[in-house]
Amino acid sequence: ESIVRLCVSAFTTSEIDEGKALLFKSISTTQRNISRRKNKEQKDIEDIICTFKNTDPEKTPIFVARELRKLPPVTFDHVDVSRLLKDIIILQTEVKHIKESYATLEQLQCIKSESEDLRYASLINVADFNVNKRRGA
């Protein structure tokens, strides 16, 4: 009901007629394109919605808006909350994975300082160079 009111208020009678005619021309359906007299715009929108509901999604053409300024604004009343919830769950999972698998700044600094220490540390023990280890003592 709210989508019907939204469409009737946002589009002219001729735009609704053109849209309905294009839809029925694009889809092979058993539903007839009925010309309405009383409450024409509202009933035409209901026919369009019914046609979309009764048509196989694989056979439904994809329509796009040519003039975006004519589209009604989207408010929180018209947002698909279940889709938002799924997206939030996916984001939470990805953030959790990042937290578990990525190094922290402290770990990175620790590795950096260890590599600096190793670079300056002597790899050969100089004190043992002058000792004769083959001697019997």
Protein backbone atom coordinates (compact mmCIF):
# COMPACT_ATOMS: atom_id res chain seq x y z
CA GLU A 1 0.00 0.00 0.00
CA SER A 2 2.77 2.45 0.86
CA ILE A 3 4.64 1.70 -2.36
CA VAL A 4 1.44 2.34 -4.33
CA ARG A 5 0.98 5.74 -2.66
CA LEU A 6 4.64 6.53 -3.18
CA CYS A 7 4.51 5.73 -6.90
CA VAL A 8 1.21 7.53 -7.48
CA SER A 9 2.58 10.67 -5.84
CA ALA A 10 5.95 10.53 -7.62
CA PHE A 11 4.91 9.70 -11.20
CA THR A 12 2.39 11.17 -13.62
CA THR A 13 -0.48 9.20 -15.16
CA SER A 14 1.26 9.07 -18.52
CA GLU A 15 4.51 7.78 -16.96
CA ILE A 16 2.61 5.05 -15.14
CA ASP A 17 0.79 4.12 -18.38
CA GLU A 18 4.06 3.99 -20.33
CA GLY A 19 5.72 1.89 -17.63
CA LYS A 20 2.83 -0.55 -17.47
CA ALA A 21 2.69 -0.88 -21.27
CA LEU A 22 6.45 -1.46 -21.45
CA LEU A 23 6.27 -4.09 -18.71
CA PHE A 24 3.48 -6.03 -20.39
CA LYS A 25 5.26 -5.77 -23.74
CA SER A 26 8.51 -7.10 -22.19
CA ILE A 27 7.02 -10.07 -20.32
CA SER A 28 5.13 -13.04 -21.68
CA THR A 29 2.40 -13.48 -19.09
CA THR A 30 -1.10 -14.88 -18.88
CA GLN A 31 -2.20 -11.73 -17.08
CA ARG A 32 -3.91 -9.22 -19.37
CA ASN A 33 -3.07 -5.55 -19.58
CA ILE A 34 -6.38 -4.13 -18.38
CA SER A 35 -7.29 -0.48 -19.02
CA ARG A 36 -8.60 1.08 -15.83
CA ARG A 37 -11.08 3.93 -15.44
CA LYS A 38 -11.69 4.56 -11.73
CA ASN A 39 -8.61 5.09 -9.49
CA LYS A 40 -6.57 4.47 -12.62
CA GLU A 41 -3.10 5.27 -11.30
CA GLN A 42 -3.49 3.25 -8.12
CA LYS A 43 -4.91 0.20 -9.91
CA ASP A 44 -2.24 0.39 -12.63
CA ILE A 45 0.50 0.38 -9.98
CA GLU A 46 -1.19 -2.58 -8.29
CA ASP A 47 -1.28 -4.38 -11.68
CA ILE A 48 2.43 -3.71 -12.14
CA ILE A 49 3.25 -5.03 -8.66
CA CYS A 50 1.06 -8.10 -9.24
CA THR A 51 2.79 -8.78 -12.54
CA PHE A 52 6.22 -8.60 -10.91
CA LYS A 53 5.08 -10.94 -8.13
CA ASN A 54 3.57 -13.50 -10.52
CA THR A 55 6.42 -13.55 -13.03
CA ASP A 56 9.42 -15.83 -12.75
CA PRO A 57 12.36 -13.66 -11.60
CA GLU A 58 14.55 -15.19 -14.31
CA LYS A 59 12.15 -13.91 -16.97
CA THR A 60 11.62 -10.49 -15.44
CA PRO A 61 13.44 -7.72 -17.29
CA ILE A 62 15.63 -5.33 -15.34
CA PHE A 63 14.51 -1.73 -15.55
CA VAL A 64 16.63 1.29 -14.67
CA ALA A 65 15.75 4.90 -13.99
CA ARG A 66 16.81 7.32 -16.69
CA GLU A 67 16.09 10.43 -14.62
CA LEU A 68 17.20 9.80 -11.05
CA ARG A 69 15.83 13.13 -9.84
CA LYS A 70 12.30 11.83 -10.47
CA LEU A 71 12.73 8.91 -8.09
CA PRO A 72 11.17 9.39 -4.66
CA PRO A 73 13.60 9.69 -1.77
CA VAL A 74 14.37 6.51 0.15
CA THR A 75 13.57 6.75 3.84
CA PHE A 76 14.07 4.26 6.63
CA ASP A 77 10.49 3.09 6.07
CA HIS A 78 11.55 1.65 2.72
CA VAL A 79 14.93 0.13 3.59
CA ASP A 80 15.37 -3.64 3.48
CA VAL A 81 16.42 -4.20 7.08
CA SER A 82 17.08 -7.92 6.62
CA ARG A 83 19.63 -7.11 3.89
CA LEU A 84 21.30 -4.56 6.17
CA LEU A 85 21.47 -7.15 8.95
CA LYS A 86 23.13 -9.67 6.62
CA ASP A 87 25.66 -7.06 5.53
CA ILE A 88 26.44 -6.17 9.16
CA ILE A 89 26.98 -9.84 10.02
CA ILE A 90 29.35 -10.24 7.06
CA LEU A 91 31.27 -7.12 8.11
CA GLN A 92 31.52 -8.34 11.70
CA THR A 93 32.91 -11.67 10.50
CA GLU A 94 35.49 -9.95 8.31
CA VAL A 95 36.57 -7.60 11.11
CA LYS A 96 36.92 -10.55 13.49
CA HIS A 97 39.07 -12.38 10.92
CA ILE A 98 41.25 -9.30 10.47
CA LYS A 99 41.69 -8.91 14.23
CA GLU A 100 42.71 -12.56 14.58
CA SER A 101 45.10 -12.76 11.64
CA TYR A 102 46.77 -9.35 11.38
CA ALA A 103 49.66 -8.18 13.55
CA THR A 104 49.20 -5.38 16.04
CA LEU A 105 51.40 -2.28 16.07
CA GLU A 106 53.15 -3.51 19.23
CA GLN A 107 53.95 -6.85 17.58
CA LEU A 108 55.25 -5.04 14.52
CA GLN A 109 57.45 -2.74 16.64
CA CYS A 110 58.78 -5.75 18.57
CA ILE A 111 59.72 -7.57 15.35
CA LYS A 112 61.28 -4.39 13.99
CA SER A 113 63.42 -3.86 17.09
CA GLU A 114 64.48 -7.53 17.12
CA SER A 115 65.58 -7.30 13.49
CA GLU A 116 67.51 -4.10 14.27
CA ASP A 117 69.20 -5.86 17.21
CA LEU A 118 70.13 -8.81 15.02
CA ARG A 119 71.55 -6.55 12.34
CA TYR A 120 73.99 -4.98 14.80
CA ALA A 121 74.75 -8.13 16.78
CA SER A 122 77.91 -10.04 15.96
CA LEU A 123 77.15 -13.39 14.37
CA ILE A 124 80.62 -14.80 15.05
CA ASN A 125 81.92 -15.15 18.61
CA VAL A 126 85.21 -13.21 18.45
CA ALA A 127 86.38 -14.36 21.89
CA ASP A 128 86.79 -17.98 20.70
CA PHE A 129 88.99 -17.04 17.71
CA ASN A 130 92.29 -17.10 19.62
CA VAL A 131 91.63 -20.31 21.55
CA ASN A 132 93.34 -23.54 20.47
CA LYS A 133 90.64 -26.17 20.80
CA ARG A 134 92.77 -29.08 19.48
CA ARG A 135 95.15 -28.99 22.37
CA GLY A 136 94.85 -31.84 24.87
CA ALA A 137 94.13 -29.78 27.94
